[in-house]
Amino acid sequence: MITVATNAELAGRFEEFADLLEADDVEYKPRAYRRAAENIRAHPVPIGDRVADGDEEILDEIDGVGDAISAKIVEYVETGEIEELEELKAELPIDIADITRIEGVGPKTAGKLYRELGIETLDDLEDAAEAGEIQEVKGFGPKTEENIRDNIEFAREVGQRQLLGEARPLADDVLAFLESLDAVERCEVAGSIRRWRETIGDVDVLVATNENETVVEEFVGWNSVDSEIESGPAKASVRIGESRVDLRVVVPSEFGSALQYFTGSKDHNVRLRNYAIDRGLKVNEYGVFDVSDLDEGDEGQRVGERIAGETEDGMYNALGLPWIPPELRTDRGEITAAENDVLPDLLTHEDIRGDLHSHTEWSDGNTSIEAMVAAAEDRGYDYFGIADHAEGPGIVGGMGLSDAEILEQVEEIRAVDDESEITVFAGIEANVDAEGEIGLSEEVIDALDVIVASTHSALDQDAERATNRLITAVENPAIDVLGHPSGRMLNERSGLDFNASALGAAAAEHGTALEVNANPRRLDLWGSAAQAAIDEGAVIAVNTDSHRPSTLEYMRWGVHTARRGWAEPEAVINTWELAELQAFLH
């Protein structure tokens, strides 16, 4: 049996392997597996597909993937499982991914709770916390037990959703397959994935065709489909890897109305429906209907004169509105803005001139300064910032640079800049401590072009303290960009809760940019927080936080997240001309 395994799926297996090994108190090996998983996830080509086609040489290209891990990848592609992993799961029957989503509960903690209390699942964990059993375990206490109780609901919720950065590439593959079918006239993704929400449930796809049964049959029979969940004359659901993909088929004349309806969000659609009712119109998945002359008792989805539905533009135009970009359809004022013709002229990928936050082998990246800069040049950027980690709270494994090492790196960056066709900024990612301070000397501050300051520790502070901490940071004149402000990791930890409006007002007053971190595991700031900050006059920086050249592609996720925050190009500092940006930086 050949398994169609995405890079994300393969990476997930080795992350699970690493967690279970760590839970079993194995040293060194978990780190190797995590490094391999990170490089597999970020690899620019589908590894599983290539291995399935007999090209095992591709595994030699992946940093951190040696013979042992290569053999496990081949085994997984050929059999759908890794025997050694299955044996480990039998020895440690822990739902490790679910349990470690609890803030402060890592693999070692999960392993200890299993050995001491037999905890295998979130339900087991919740029962033990409610019974007061966890605080009785050596090394734990009432505060840890309370934290676990408070975070159970979060862990359950995120466990049902997939990262946008993992789901969207699959959706692109699905669209490419459907577009290749002769019977398909039009197709598009719908739902939260089209709104570019940071996490999604299922991959929703809509097709316009007059041959619905043919399309459903070809879709279900696609060789990338692992299993069929259900199918009917006009819809089908399948499993591809770890994702559920739902296909809905409509006639071409109703494609626009169905696309608008199934894109959502629910709150946006309710607001739009009420807007239409006030004007004697009805909006649903079949079109826009003039119902002003109908009797009160006339009912039905297609009752009234149909005046729009073939295109999505036409749906909004029939209501006297311009088309509203999917990222804005969250019921945060977009319909009123459309009515008043003041929708934002949203940021596009083409507006981006550079990236101010990237890492190299000097800290926890996996390549040289020269290689990162060359990749930025290949993307057509005007400027690029190296911002490796400084030592400080939350930076583990000795990956942070001392002041002396930072100054040494600055010299190397200057040498690369001299040879480069683009401007290379010498930067650092400093660590914002629990009080909002950073630990850089004045000598280092003066030597650098850009300072990104980020939270990596003390992420359990309450909202008031977290807000004050972040405001203290943006008030520091040395800090140019507040990096990933909440410190969250999607589907892993919730990060800081803070008042985005208050932070935005302080950032605007003190000339500090707030980061939209484009790493698909962060997307921090997120849409509503970015919008609140921009409304207060703050500017943002969309950065990839790249640790290797291939992850400069993350800019895609950051741009769409900024669009969810109503960001126009002028509010994004890395769309500015070089001279304007240099004037802004410290």
Coordinates of C-alpha atoms in Angstrom, one line a residue:
M1 CA 0.0 0.0 0.0
I2 CA 1.3 3.4 -1.0
T3 CA 0.3 6.3 1.4
V4 CA -0.1 9.8 -0.1
A5 CA 1.6 11.6 2.7
T6 CA 2.0 15.4 2.8
N7 CA 5.0 17.1 4.2
A8 CA 2.9 18.2 7.2
E9 CA 1.7 14.7 7.8
L10 CA 5.2 13.3 7.7
A11 CA 6.5 16.0 10.0
G12 CA 3.6 15.3 12.4
R13 CA 4.7 11.7 12.7
F14 CA 8.2 12.6 13.7
E15 CA 7.0 15.3 16.1
E16 CA 4.8 12.7 17.7
F17 CA 7.8 10.4 17.8
A18 CA 9.9 13.1 19.5
D19 CA 7.2 13.9 22.1
L20 CA 6.7 10.2 23.1
L21 CA 10.5 9.7 23.3
E22 CA 10.8 12.7 25.5
A23 CA 7.9 11.5 27.6
D24 CA 9.8 8.3 28.0
D25 CA 12.8 10.3 29.3
V26 CA 14.9 9.5 26.2
E27 CA 17.7 12.1 25.7
Y28 CA 19.1 13.6 22.4
K29 CA 17.0 11.6 20.0
P30 CA 13.8 13.8 20.4
R31 CA 15.8 16.9 19.3
A32 CA 17.0 15.1 16.2
Y33 CA 13.5 14.1 15.3
R34 CA 12.1 17.6 15.9
R35 CA 14.8 19.1 13.7
A36 CA 14.0 16.6 10.9
A37 CA 10.3 17.3 11.3
E38 CA 10.9 21.0 11.0
N39 CA 12.9 20.6 7.8
I40 CA 10.4 18.1 6.3
R41 CA 7.5 20.5 7.0
A42 CA 9.4 23.4 5.3
H43 CA 10.7 21.5 2.3
P44 CA 9.5 23.1 -0.9
V45 CA 8.5 19.9 -2.7
P46 CA 6.1 17.1 -1.7
I47 CA 8.5 14.5 -0.2
G48 CA 5.9 11.7 0.1
D49 CA 4.9 12.0 -3.5
R50 CA 8.5 11.8 -4.7
V51 CA 9.2 8.8 -2.5
A52 CA 6.1 7.1 -3.7
D53 CA 7.3 7.6 -7.2
G54 CA 10.6 5.8 -6.3
D55 CA 12.7 8.9 -5.9
E56 CA 14.3 8.2 -2.5
E57 CA 17.3 10.4 -3.3
I58 CA 15.2 13.5 -2.4
L59 CA 15.7 12.4 1.2
D60 CA 19.4 13.1 0.9
E61 CA 18.5 16.8 0.3
I62 CA 16.8 17.3 3.7
D63 CA 19.0 18.6 6.5
G64 CA 18.8 16.5 9.6
V65 CA 17.4 13.4 7.7
G66 CA 19.9 10.6 7.9
D67 CA 19.6 7.0 7.0
A68 CA 17.5 6.0 10.0
I69 CA 14.9 8.7 9.5
S70 CA 14.9 8.2 5.7
A71 CA 14.1 4.5 6.3
K72 CA 11.2 5.5 8.5
I73 CA 9.9 7.9 5.8
V74 CA 10.0 5.2 3.2
E75 CA 8.3 2.8 5.6
Y76 CA 5.5 5.2 6.3
V77 CA 4.9 5.9 2.6
E78 CA 4.9 2.2 1.8
T79 CA 2.9 0.9 4.7
G80 CA 1.0 3.9 6.3
E81 CA 2.8 3.5 9.6
I82 CA 6.2 3.4 11.3
E83 CA 6.5 0.2 13.3
E84 CA 8.9 1.6 15.9
L85 CA 6.4 4.5 16.5
E86 CA 3.5 2.1 16.9
E87 CA 5.5 0.1 19.4
L88 CA 6.3 3.2 21.4
K89 CA 2.6 4.3 21.3
A90 CA 1.6 0.9 22.7
E91 CA 4.1 1.3 25.6
L92 CA 3.0 4.9 26.2
P93 CA -0.7 5.1 25.2
I94 CA -0.9 8.8 25.7
D95 CA -2.8 11.3 23.4
I96 CA 0.4 13.3 23.5
A97 CA -0.6 16.0 21.0
D98 CA -3.8 16.7 22.9
I99 CA -2.3 16.7 26.3
T100 CA 0.7 18.9 25.4
R101 CA -1.6 21.6 24.1
I102 CA -2.2 22.5 27.7
E103 CA 0.1 25.5 28.5
G104 CA 2.9 24.3 30.7
V105 CA 2.3 20.6 30.0
G106 CA 5.2 19.3 27.9
P107 CA 6.0 15.7 26.9
K108 CA 8.0 15.1 30.1
T109 CA 5.1 16.3 32.2
A110 CA 2.7 14.1 30.2
G111 CA 4.9 11.1 30.7
K112 CA 5.1 11.7 34.5
L113 CA 1.3 12.1 34.8
Y114 CA 0.9 8.8 32.9
R115 CA 3.3 7.0 35.1
E116 CA 1.9 8.5 38.4
L117 CA -1.8 8.7 37.6
G118 CA -2.4 6.7 34.4
I119 CA -3.5 9.8 32.5
E120 CA -3.8 9.0 28.8
T121 CA -6.4 11.5 27.5
L122 CA -7.7 15.0 28.0
D123 CA -10.7 13.5 29.7
D124 CA -8.4 11.7 32.1
L125 CA -6.5 14.9 32.7
E126 CA -9.6 16.9 33.4
D127 CA -11.0 14.2 35.8
A128 CA -7.7 14.2 37.7
A129 CA -7.5 18.0 37.9
E130 CA -11.1 18.2 39.2
A131 CA -10.4 15.6 41.8
G132 CA -7.3 17.4 43.1
E133 CA -5.0 14.5 42.2
I134 CA -2.5 16.4 40.1
Q135 CA -1.3 18.7 42.9
E136 CA -0.5 15.6 45.0
V137 CA 2.1 14.5 42.4
K138 CA 5.7 15.5 43.3
G139 CA 6.8 18.6 41.4
F140 CA 3.2 19.9 40.9
G141 CA 1.0 22.0 43.0
P142 CA -2.4 23.9 43.2
K143 CA -1.4 26.5 40.7
T144 CA -0.3 24.0 38.1
E145 CA -3.5 22.1 38.6
E146 CA -5.6 25.2 38.2
N147 CA -3.7 26.1 35.0
I148 CA -4.5 22.6 33.6
R149 CA -8.2 23.0 34.5
D150 CA -8.3 26.5 32.9
N151 CA -6.8 25.3 29.6
I152 CA -8.7 22.0 29.0
E153 CA -11.3 23.7 26.8
F154 CA -8.7 25.5 24.7
A155 CA -6.9 22.2 24.1
R156 CA -10.1 20.5 23.0
E157 CA -11.1 23.3 20.7
V158 CA -7.8 23.6 18.8
G159 CA -7.5 19.9 18.5
Q160 CA -10.3 19.9 16.0
R161 CA -8.7 22.5 13.7
Q162 CA -5.8 22.4 11.2
L163 CA -3.3 25.2 10.5
L164 CA -4.0 27.3 7.5
G165 CA -0.5 26.8 6.3
E166 CA -1.0 23.1 6.2
A167 CA -4.6 23.1 4.8
R168 CA -4.3 25.7 2.1
P169 CA -1.5 23.9 0.1
L170 CA -3.8 20.8 0.1
A171 CA -6.7 23.0 -1.1
D172 CA -4.5 24.3 -3.9
D173 CA -3.8 20.8 -5.0
V174 CA -7.5 19.9 -4.9
L175 CA -8.3 23.0 -7.0
A176 CA -5.6 22.1 -9.5
F177 CA -7.1 18.6 -9.9
L178 CA -10.7 19.9 -10.3
E179 CA -9.6 22.5 -12.8
S180 CA -8.1 19.7 -14.9
L181 CA -11.5 18.0 -15.3
D182 CA -13.3 18.7 -18.6
A183 CA -16.7 18.7 -16.8
V184 CA -15.7 21.5 -14.4
E185 CA -16.6 25.0 -15.5
R186 CA -15.5 26.9 -12.4
C187 CA -14.2 26.0 -9.0
E188 CA -13.0 27.7 -5.8
V189 CA -12.4 27.1 -2.1
A190 CA -15.0 28.3 0.3
G191 CA -15.5 28.5 4.1
S192 CA -12.8 29.6 6.5
I193 CA -10.0 28.6 4.2
R194 CA -11.2 31.2 1.7
R195 CA -11.4 33.8 4.4
W196 CA -7.8 32.9 5.3
R197 CA -8.6 32.2 8.9
E198 CA -5.6 31.0 10.8
T199 CA -7.1 27.6 11.5
I200 CA -9.7 25.7 9.6
G201 CA -12.0 22.7 10.2
D202 CA -12.5 21.0 6.8
V203 CA -11.4 22.0 3.3
D204 CA -14.5 23.2 1.5
V205 CA -14.5 23.3 -2.3
L206 CA -17.2 24.5 -4.7
V207 CA -17.6 23.4 -8.3
A208 CA -19.8 24.8 -11.1
T209 CA -20.8 22.1 -13.6
N210 CA -23.7 20.7 -15.6
E211 CA -22.3 17.2 -15.1
N212 CA -22.5 16.9 -11.3
E213 CA -22.4 13.1 -11.1
T214 CA -19.3 12.9 -13.4
V215 CA -17.4 15.4 -11.2
V216 CA -18.3 13.6 -8.0
E217 CA -17.2 10.3 -9.4
E218 CA -13.9 11.6 -10.7
F219 CA -13.2 13.5 -7.4
V220 CA -13.9 10.4 -5.2
G221 CA -11.7 8.3 -7.6
W222 CA -8.8 10.8 -7.5
N223 CA -5.6 8.9 -6.6
S224 CA -4.8 11.4 -3.8
V225 CA -7.9 10.4 -1.9
D226 CA -7.2 8.0 0.9
S227 CA -10.8 7.1 1.7
E228 CA -14.4 8.1 0.9
I229 CA -16.4 9.4 3.8
E230 CA -19.7 9.9 1.9
S231 CA -20.9 10.9 -1.5
G232 CA -24.2 11.8 -3.4
P233 CA -25.3 13.3 -6.6
A234 CA -24.1 16.8 -5.8
K235 CA -21.6 16.5 -3.0
A236 CA -18.9 14.3 -1.6
S237 CA -16.6 14.1 1.4
V238 CA -13.2 12.4 1.4
R239 CA -10.2 12.0 3.6
I240 CA -6.8 13.1 2.2
G241 CA -4.0 12.5 4.6
E242 CA -5.3 13.9 7.9
S243 CA -7.7 16.3 6.3
R244 CA -11.4 16.1 5.4
V245 CA -12.2 17.6 2.0
D246 CA -15.9 18.5 1.3
L247 CA -17.0 19.0 -2.3
R248 CA -20.2 20.7 -3.2
V249 CA -21.4 20.8 -6.8
V250 CA -23.8 23.5 -8.2
V251 CA -25.1 24.5 -11.6
P252 CA -23.1 27.4 -13.2
S253 CA -25.9 29.9 -12.9
E254 CA -25.8 29.6 -9.1
F255 CA -22.1 29.4 -8.6
G256 CA -21.7 33.1 -7.5
S257 CA -24.5 32.9 -4.9
A258 CA -23.3 29.5 -3.6
L259 CA -19.7 30.8 -3.3
Q260 CA -20.8 33.9 -1.4
Y261 CA -23.0 31.8 0.9
F262 CA -20.6 29.0 1.7
T263 CA -17.6 31.4 2.1
G264 CA -19.4 33.0 5.1
S265 CA -18.7 33.9 7.8
K266 CA -22.1 33.1 9.4
D267 CA -22.1 36.5 11.1
H268 CA -21.3 38.3 7.8
N269 CA -24.1 36.4 6.0
V270 CA -26.7 37.2 8.7
R271 CA -25.8 40.9 8.5
L272 CA -25.9 40.8 4.7
R273 CA -29.3 39.0 4.8
N274 CA -30.8 41.6 7.1
Y275 CA -29.3 44.4 4.9
A276 CA -31.1 42.8 2.0
I277 CA -34.4 42.4 3.8
D278 CA -34.4 46.1 4.6
R279 CA -34.4 46.7 0.9
G280 CA -37.1 44.3 -0.1
L281 CA -34.6 41.7 -1.3
K282 CA -33.7 38.1 -0.2
V283 CA -30.2 36.7 -0.3
N284 CA -29.4 33.0 -0.1
E285 CA -27.3 30.3 -1.7
Y286 CA -29.4 30.4 -4.9
G287 CA -29.2 34.1 -5.6
V288 CA -30.6 37.5 -4.8
F289 CA -34.3 37.8 -5.2
D290 CA -36.6 40.8 -5.4
V291 CA -39.5 39.9 -3.0
S292 CA -40.9 43.4 -2.6
D293 CA -44.1 42.5 -4.6
L294 CA -44.7 39.1 -3.0
D295 CA -47.6 38.3 -0.6
E296 CA -46.6 37.8 3.0
G297 CA -47.4 34.0 2.8
D298 CA -45.1 33.4 -0.2
E299 CA -42.2 31.2 0.9
G300 CA -39.4 29.2 -0.7
Q301 CA -35.7 29.5 -1.4
R302 CA -36.2 30.6 -5.0
V303 CA -39.4 32.7 -4.6
G304 CA -39.3 36.2 -6.2
E305 CA -37.6 37.6 -9.2
R306 CA -34.0 36.4 -9.3
I307 CA -31.7 39.4 -10.0
A308 CA -28.2 38.0 -9.3
G309 CA -26.4 34.8 -8.5
E310 CA -24.2 33.8 -11.4
T311 CA -21.2 35.7 -10.0
E312 CA -20.2 36.8 -6.5
D313 CA -19.6 40.4 -7.6
G314 CA -23.2 40.4 -8.9
M315 CA -24.5 39.3 -5.5
Y316 CA -23.0 42.3 -3.8
N317 CA -23.7 44.7 -6.7
A318 CA -27.4 43.7 -6.6
L319 CA -27.5 45.1 -3.0
G320 CA -25.8 48.3 -4.1
L321 CA -22.5 47.2 -2.6
P322 CA -19.0 46.7 -4.0
W323 CA -17.6 43.2 -3.8
I324 CA -16.2 42.6 -0.3
P325 CA -12.9 40.7 -0.1
P326 CA -13.3 37.3 1.7
E327 CA -10.8 38.2 4.4
L328 CA -13.1 41.0 5.6
R329 CA -16.2 39.0 5.9
T330 CA -16.2 38.7 9.7
D331 CA -19.0 41.2 10.6
R332 CA -16.5 43.8 11.9
G333 CA -18.0 46.7 10.0
E334 CA -17.3 45.6 6.5
I335 CA -20.9 46.0 5.2
T336 CA -21.2 49.5 6.6
A337 CA -17.8 50.4 5.0
A338 CA -19.0 48.9 1.7
E339 CA -22.2 50.9 1.9
N340 CA -20.3 54.1 2.5
D341 CA -17.7 53.2 -0.2
V342 CA -14.8 53.3 2.3
L343 CA -13.6 49.7 2.2
P344 CA -9.8 49.6 2.6
D345 CA -7.5 49.2 -0.4
L346 CA -6.0 46.1 1.0
L347 CA -2.3 45.1 1.1
T348 CA -1.2 42.7 -1.7
H349 CA 1.8 40.4 -1.9
E350 CA 3.2 42.6 -4.7
D351 CA 3.3 45.6 -2.2
I352 CA 5.9 43.8 0.0
R353 CA 9.5 45.2 -0.5
G354 CA 11.3 43.2 2.2
D355 CA 11.3 41.2 5.4
L356 CA 12.8 42.4 8.7
H357 CA 12.9 39.2 10.8
S358 CA 14.9 36.2 9.8
H359 CA 17.3 33.8 11.4
T360 CA 20.5 32.1 10.4
E361 CA 22.8 29.4 11.7
W362 CA 24.2 32.0 14.1
S363 CA 21.3 31.1 16.3
D364 CA 18.5 28.6 15.6
G365 CA 18.4 28.9 11.8
N366 CA 19.8 26.3 9.5
T367 CA 21.8 28.2 6.9
S368 CA 24.2 31.1 6.4
I369 CA 23.6 34.8 6.2
E370 CA 24.6 34.7 2.6
A371 CA 22.1 32.0 1.7
M372 CA 19.2 33.9 3.4
V373 CA 20.1 37.1 1.6
A374 CA 20.4 35.4 -1.7
A375 CA 16.9 33.9 -1.2
A376 CA 15.6 37.4 -0.5
E377 CA 17.3 38.7 -3.6
D378 CA 15.6 36.0 -5.6
R379 CA 12.3 37.2 -4.3
G380 CA 13.0 40.6 -5.7
Y381 CA 13.1 42.3 -2.3
D382 CA 14.7 45.8 -1.9
Y383 CA 15.9 45.1 1.7
F384 CA 16.2 42.2 4.1
G385 CA 16.8 42.0 7.9
I386 CA 18.8 39.4 9.8
A387 CA 17.4 39.2 13.3
D388 CA 18.9 36.2 15.1
H389 CA 18.1 35.5 18.8
A390 CA 19.8 37.4 21.5
E391 CA 20.3 35.4 24.7
G392 CA 17.6 35.8 27.3
P393 CA 14.5 34.3 28.9
G394 CA 12.7 31.7 26.8
I395 CA 15.7 31.0 24.5
V396 CA 16.8 27.5 25.3
G397 CA 19.7 25.3 24.3
G398 CA 22.3 28.1 24.2
M399 CA 20.8 29.4 20.9
G400 CA 20.9 33.1 21.9
L401 CA 23.8 35.4 21.0
S402 CA 25.8 37.3 23.7
D403 CA 26.5 41.0 23.2
A404 CA 30.0 40.1 21.9
E405 CA 28.6 37.6 19.4
I406 CA 26.0 40.1 18.2
L407 CA 28.8 42.6 17.5
E408 CA 30.8 40.0 15.7
Q409 CA 27.7 39.0 13.6
V410 CA 27.1 42.7 12.7
E411 CA 30.5 42.8 11.0
E412 CA 29.7 39.8 8.9
I413 CA 26.3 41.2 8.0
R414 CA 28.0 44.4 6.9
A415 CA 30.4 42.4 4.7
V416 CA 27.4 40.6 3.1
D417 CA 25.6 43.9 2.6
D418 CA 28.6 45.3 0.7
E419 CA 28.5 42.4 -1.8
S420 CA 24.7 42.2 -2.1
E421 CA 22.4 43.9 -4.6
I422 CA 19.9 44.7 -1.8
T423 CA 20.2 46.4 1.5
V424 CA 20.8 44.0 4.4
F425 CA 19.9 45.2 7.8
A426 CA 21.9 44.1 10.8
G427 CA 19.3 43.2 13.4
I428 CA 18.5 41.1 16.5
E429 CA 15.5 39.5 18.0
A430 CA 15.7 40.6 21.6
N431 CA 13.7 39.0 24.4
V432 CA 11.0 41.0 26.2
D433 CA 11.2 39.9 29.8
A434 CA 8.2 39.6 32.2
E435 CA 8.4 43.4 32.9
G436 CA 8.8 44.5 29.3
E437 CA 12.5 45.2 29.3
I438 CA 15.2 43.9 27.0
G439 CA 18.8 43.0 27.9
L440 CA 20.9 44.7 25.2
S441 CA 23.8 47.0 26.0
E442 CA 24.0 50.5 24.5
E443 CA 26.9 49.5 22.4
V444 CA 24.9 46.7 20.8
I445 CA 21.8 48.9 20.3
D446 CA 23.9 51.6 18.6
A447 CA 25.5 49.0 16.3
L448 CA 22.2 47.6 15.0
D449 CA 19.9 48.8 12.2
V450 CA 16.7 47.1 13.5
I451 CA 15.7 45.6 16.8
V452 CA 12.8 43.2 16.9
A453 CA 11.8 42.5 20.5
S454 CA 9.6 39.5 21.3
T455 CA 8.1 37.6 24.2
H456 CA 9.3 34.0 24.6
S457 CA 8.5 33.4 28.3
A458 CA 6.1 34.3 31.2
L459 CA 3.2 33.8 28.8
D460 CA 0.7 33.0 31.5
Q461 CA 0.4 36.6 32.7
D462 CA -3.1 38.1 33.1
A463 CA -4.4 40.5 30.5
E464 CA -3.7 43.7 32.5
R465 CA -0.1 42.7 33.3
A466 CA 0.5 41.4 29.8
T467 CA -0.8 44.7 28.3
N468 CA 1.4 46.8 30.6
R469 CA 4.4 44.6 29.7
L470 CA 3.9 45.0 26.0
I471 CA 3.3 48.8 26.3
T472 CA 6.5 49.1 28.3
A473 CA 8.3 47.4 25.4
V474 CA 6.9 49.6 22.6
E475 CA 7.7 52.7 24.7
N476 CA 11.4 51.7 24.6
P477 CA 13.0 53.9 21.9
A478 CA 15.5 51.2 21.1
I479 CA 12.8 48.8 19.9
D480 CA 11.7 49.1 16.3
V481 CA 9.3 46.2 16.0
L482 CA 7.4 44.3 18.7
G483 CA 7.6 40.7 17.4
H484 CA 4.8 38.2 17.6
P485 CA 3.2 40.1 20.5
S486 CA 1.2 37.3 22.2
G487 CA 3.8 34.6 21.8
R488 CA 1.1 32.1 20.9
M489 CA 1.7 28.9 19.0
L490 CA -1.5 27.9 17.1
N491 CA -2.9 24.6 18.3
E492 CA -0.2 24.4 20.9
R493 CA -0.4 27.4 23.4
S494 CA -2.7 30.4 23.6
G495 CA -0.1 33.0 24.5
L496 CA -0.7 36.3 26.2
D497 CA -4.1 38.0 26.3
F498 CA -3.8 41.7 25.9
N499 CA -5.7 44.9 25.0
A500 CA -4.8 45.4 21.3
S501 CA -6.3 48.8 21.1
A502 CA -4.2 50.1 24.1
L503 CA -1.1 48.5 22.7
G504 CA -1.8 50.0 19.2
A505 CA -2.2 53.5 20.7
A506 CA 1.1 53.2 22.6
A507 CA 2.9 51.9 19.6
A508 CA 1.5 54.7 17.4
E509 CA 2.6 57.3 20.0
H510 CA 6.1 55.9 20.3
G511 CA 6.8 55.0 16.7
T512 CA 7.1 51.3 17.2
A513 CA 5.7 48.8 14.6
L514 CA 3.8 45.7 15.7
E515 CA 4.6 42.5 13.9
V516 CA 2.2 40.3 12.0
N517 CA 4.4 37.2 12.2
A518 CA 3.7 35.1 9.1
N519 CA 4.9 31.8 10.4
P520 CA 1.7 29.7 10.0
R521 CA 2.1 28.4 13.5
R522 CA 1.9 31.9 14.9
L523 CA 0.1 34.5 12.7
D524 CA 0.5 36.9 15.5
L525 CA -0.9 39.6 15.4
W526 CA -4.1 38.0 14.1
G527 CA -6.8 39.8 12.1
S528 CA -8.9 41.5 14.8
A529 CA -5.9 42.5 16.8
A530 CA -4.1 44.0 13.8
Q531 CA -7.3 45.9 12.9
A532 CA -7.7 47.3 16.5
A533 CA -4.0 48.4 16.5
I534 CA -4.2 50.0 13.0
D535 CA -7.4 51.8 14.0
E536 CA -5.4 53.4 16.8
G537 CA -2.8 54.7 14.3
A538 CA -0.2 51.9 14.7
V539 CA 1.8 50.6 11.8
I540 CA 2.7 46.9 11.3
A541 CA 5.5 44.8 9.9
V542 CA 4.6 41.6 8.1
N543 CA 7.7 39.4 8.7
T544 CA 8.2 35.7 8.1
D545 CA 10.5 34.9 11.1
S546 CA 12.2 32.5 8.6
H547 CA 14.8 30.0 9.8
R548 CA 15.7 28.8 6.2
P549 CA 15.3 30.1 2.7
S550 CA 12.2 28.1 1.8
T551 CA 10.2 29.6 4.7
L552 CA 10.4 33.0 3.1
E553 CA 7.3 31.6 1.4
Y554 CA 5.5 32.2 4.7
M555 CA 4.9 35.8 3.5
R556 CA 1.8 34.5 1.8
W557 CA 0.2 33.7 5.1
G558 CA 1.3 37.0 6.7
V559 CA -0.1 39.2 3.9
H560 CA -3.5 37.5 4.1
T561 CA -3.5 37.8 7.9
A562 CA -2.8 41.5 7.6
R563 CA -5.6 41.8 5.1
R564 CA -7.9 40.3 7.7
G565 CA -6.8 43.2 9.8
W566 CA -7.9 45.7 7.2
A567 CA -4.3 46.7 6.5
E568 CA -3.6 49.0 3.6
P569 CA 0.0 49.2 2.2
E570 CA 0.8 52.5 3.9
A571 CA 0.2 50.9 7.3
V572 CA 2.8 48.2 6.6
I573 CA 6.4 49.4 7.0
N574 CA 8.0 46.8 4.8
T575 CA 6.0 48.1 1.8
W576 CA 7.8 51.5 2.2
E577 CA 10.6 52.8 0.1
L578 CA 14.1 52.1 1.6
A579 CA 14.7 55.7 2.6
E580 CA 11.3 56.0 4.4
L581 CA 11.9 52.8 6.2
Q582 CA 15.4 53.8 7.3
A583 CA 14.0 57.0 8.7
F584 CA 11.5 55.0 10.8
L585 CA 14.0 52.6 12.2
H586 CA 15.9 53.6 15.3

